[in-house]
Amino acid sequence: MSAFERTYTVRWADMDPNGHMRHSAYADYAAQHRIEYLSEHGFTLPFFAKTGLGPILFREDTRFLKELHINEQLRVTGELSGLSEDGARWNIVHTLYKPDGRPAATVAVEGAWLDLRARKLTVPPPEITELMRNLPRHASYQDILR
């Protein structure tokens, strides 16, 4: 399983009055990372709109470790920390790294797939489940029992 990572530049809009990246920007970069992973493998926003399927979150937990500052490069990775057998529920741990390689934060999310028309949880197409299985496994990985 190969790692999927992206590098971003901390923007002016990401800053808080204390001169470091605002707390919610960490979650924004983790969300962008997930969407880019799906999109790069053919599961784009138009695909989700057409099929009436969408990812949702139940929980998001951010641990702040080191400050990030404007114009710094931050590298974001995502590792699977849980998946149900049918792929309907998933957990991912994103790590945001400073330019020197030190972790700046982790963003752990618990999510699922939603049928946007019925407004109910659903099982995604097998191709999406397989794509999720191809994410590298986090050290905390556990199967999600339904």
Short mmCIF file of C-alpha atoms in Angstrom, two decimals:
data_model
loop_
_atom_site.label_atom_id
_atom_site.label_comp_id
_atom_site.label_asym_id
_atom_site.label_seq_id
_atom_site.Cartn_x
_atom_site.Cartn_y
_atom_site.Cartn_z
CA MET A 1 0.00 0.00 0.00
CA SER A 2 1.54 3.24 -1.10
CA ALA A 3 1.24 6.44 0.87
CA PHE A 4 -0.90 9.26 -0.46
CA GLU A 5 0.47 12.58 0.63
CA ARG A 6 0.15 16.18 -0.43
CA THR A 7 2.11 19.32 0.32
CA TYR A 8 0.33 22.62 0.83
CA THR A 9 1.45 26.15 1.70
CA VAL A 10 -0.05 27.73 4.81
CA ARG A 11 -2.12 30.66 3.56
CA TRP A 12 -2.90 34.07 5.01
CA ALA A 13 -6.52 32.93 5.42
CA ASP A 14 -5.30 30.08 7.66
CA MET A 15 -3.79 32.40 10.25
CA ASP A 16 -5.14 33.46 13.64
CA PRO A 17 -4.37 36.64 15.62
CA ASN A 18 -1.60 34.80 17.52
CA GLY A 19 0.45 34.43 14.33
CA HIS A 20 0.04 30.72 13.83
CA MET A 21 -2.38 28.54 11.90
CA ARG A 22 -5.91 28.69 13.28
CA HIS A 23 -7.27 25.50 14.81
CA SER A 24 -9.95 24.81 12.18
CA ALA A 25 -7.47 25.11 9.28
CA TYR A 26 -5.87 21.82 10.37
CA ALA A 27 -9.20 20.06 9.80
CA ASP A 28 -9.61 21.87 6.47
CA TYR A 29 -6.31 20.48 5.18
CA ALA A 30 -7.24 16.97 6.34
CA ALA A 31 -10.59 17.24 4.53
CA GLN A 32 -8.87 18.53 1.38
CA HIS A 33 -6.49 15.59 1.55
CA ARG A 34 -9.38 13.09 1.69
CA ILE A 35 -11.18 14.73 -1.25
CA GLU A 36 -7.98 14.79 -3.34
CA TYR A 37 -7.37 11.10 -2.60
CA LEU A 38 -10.86 10.19 -3.80
CA SER A 39 -10.71 12.53 -6.78
CA GLU A 40 -7.31 11.29 -7.95
CA HIS A 41 -8.83 7.82 -8.19
CA GLY A 42 -11.87 8.89 -10.20
CA PHE A 43 -14.29 9.66 -7.39
CA THR A 44 -14.75 13.36 -8.05
CA LEU A 45 -17.35 15.77 -6.70
CA PRO A 46 -19.37 15.43 -9.96
CA PHE A 47 -19.29 11.63 -9.47
CA PHE A 48 -20.70 12.00 -5.97
CA ALA A 49 -23.36 14.47 -7.15
CA LYS A 50 -24.42 12.12 -9.97
CA THR A 51 -24.57 9.01 -7.79
CA GLY A 52 -26.13 10.71 -4.77
CA LEU A 53 -23.36 9.44 -2.50
CA GLY A 54 -21.27 11.45 -0.07
CA PRO A 55 -18.79 11.04 2.75
CA ILE A 56 -19.86 12.26 6.18
CA LEU A 57 -18.11 12.59 9.53
CA PHE A 58 -19.32 11.51 12.93
CA ARG A 59 -16.26 12.64 14.86
CA GLU A 60 -13.15 14.69 14.32
CA ASP A 61 -10.35 14.90 16.88
CA THR A 62 -7.36 17.19 16.37
CA ARG A 63 -4.18 16.97 18.46
CA PHE A 64 -1.96 20.05 18.16
CA LEU A 65 1.74 19.31 18.50
CA LYS A 66 3.74 22.15 16.88
CA GLU A 67 2.81 25.54 15.46
CA LEU A 68 2.52 26.12 11.73
CA HIS A 69 3.17 29.60 10.36
CA ILE A 70 2.29 31.55 7.22
CA ASN A 71 4.04 30.41 4.03
CA GLU A 72 5.35 27.23 5.67
CA GLN A 73 5.03 24.07 3.65
CA LEU A 74 2.96 21.42 5.37
CA ARG A 75 2.83 17.81 4.27
CA VAL A 76 -0.37 15.86 4.92
CA THR A 77 -0.71 12.09 5.01
CA GLY A 78 -3.70 9.85 5.63
CA GLU A 79 -3.71 6.38 7.13
CA LEU A 80 -6.62 4.04 7.59
CA SER A 81 -7.32 3.43 11.26
CA GLY A 82 -10.52 1.43 10.79
CA LEU A 83 -12.83 0.04 8.13
CA SER A 84 -16.01 -2.02 8.25
CA GLU A 85 -16.06 -5.15 6.13
CA ASP A 86 -18.59 -3.65 3.71
CA GLY A 87 -16.73 -0.31 3.57
CA ALA A 88 -19.71 1.66 4.89
CA ARG A 89 -17.78 3.05 7.88
CA TRP A 90 -14.20 4.20 7.98
CA ASN A 91 -11.67 5.92 10.22
CA ILE A 92 -8.65 7.87 9.02
CA VAL A 93 -5.75 9.49 10.87
CA HIS A 94 -4.20 12.43 9.06
CA THR A 95 -0.79 13.68 10.12
CA LEU A 96 0.26 17.22 9.25
CA TYR A 97 4.04 17.67 9.17
CA LYS A 98 6.22 20.75 9.48
CA PRO A 99 8.88 21.33 6.78
CA ASP A 100 11.52 19.68 9.01
CA GLY A 101 9.45 16.49 9.20
CA ARG A 102 8.16 16.92 12.75
CA PRO A 103 4.44 16.26 13.21
CA ALA A 104 2.52 19.50 13.71
CA ALA A 105 -0.84 17.83 14.34
CA THR A 106 -2.96 14.74 13.89
CA VAL A 107 -6.56 14.85 12.76
CA ALA A 108 -8.45 11.61 13.44
CA VAL A 109 -11.85 11.25 11.79
CA GLU A 110 -14.64 8.67 11.98
CA GLY A 111 -16.85 8.66 8.92
CA ALA A 112 -19.29 6.78 6.74
CA TRP A 113 -21.03 6.99 3.38
CA LEU A 114 -24.40 8.68 3.06
CA ASP A 115 -27.07 8.12 0.44
CA LEU A 116 -27.78 11.79 -0.21
CA ARG A 117 -31.25 11.16 -1.61
CA ALA A 118 -32.53 8.82 1.11
CA ARG A 119 -30.49 10.64 3.82
CA LYS A 120 -29.42 7.27 5.25
CA LEU A 121 -26.11 5.52 5.70
CA THR A 122 -25.23 3.25 2.82
CA VAL A 123 -22.60 0.86 1.48
CA PRO A 124 -20.42 2.47 -1.20
CA PRO A 125 -19.61 0.88 -4.56
CA PRO A 126 -17.01 -1.91 -4.22
CA GLU A 127 -14.43 0.25 -6.00
CA ILE A 128 -14.58 2.83 -3.21
CA THR A 129 -14.26 0.16 -0.51
CA GLU A 130 -11.22 -1.23 -2.33
CA LEU A 131 -9.72 2.25 -2.60
CA MET A 132 -10.15 2.77 1.14
CA ARG A 133 -8.53 -0.61 1.81
CA ASN A 134 -5.53 0.57 -0.23
CA LEU A 135 -4.72 3.37 2.20
CA PRO A 136 -1.73 2.62 4.40
CA ARG A 137 -2.74 1.30 7.82
CA HIS A 138 -2.21 3.43 10.90
CA ALA A 139 -0.62 1.74 13.93
CA SER A 140 -3.98 2.02 15.73
CA TYR A 141 -5.93 0.19 12.98
CA GLN A 142 -8.90 -1.92 14.10
CA ASP A 143 -11.66 -3.47 12.02
CA ILE A 144 -14.96 -1.69 12.55
CA LEU A 145 -17.62 -4.19 13.58
CA ARG A 146 -21.19 -3.36 12.59
#
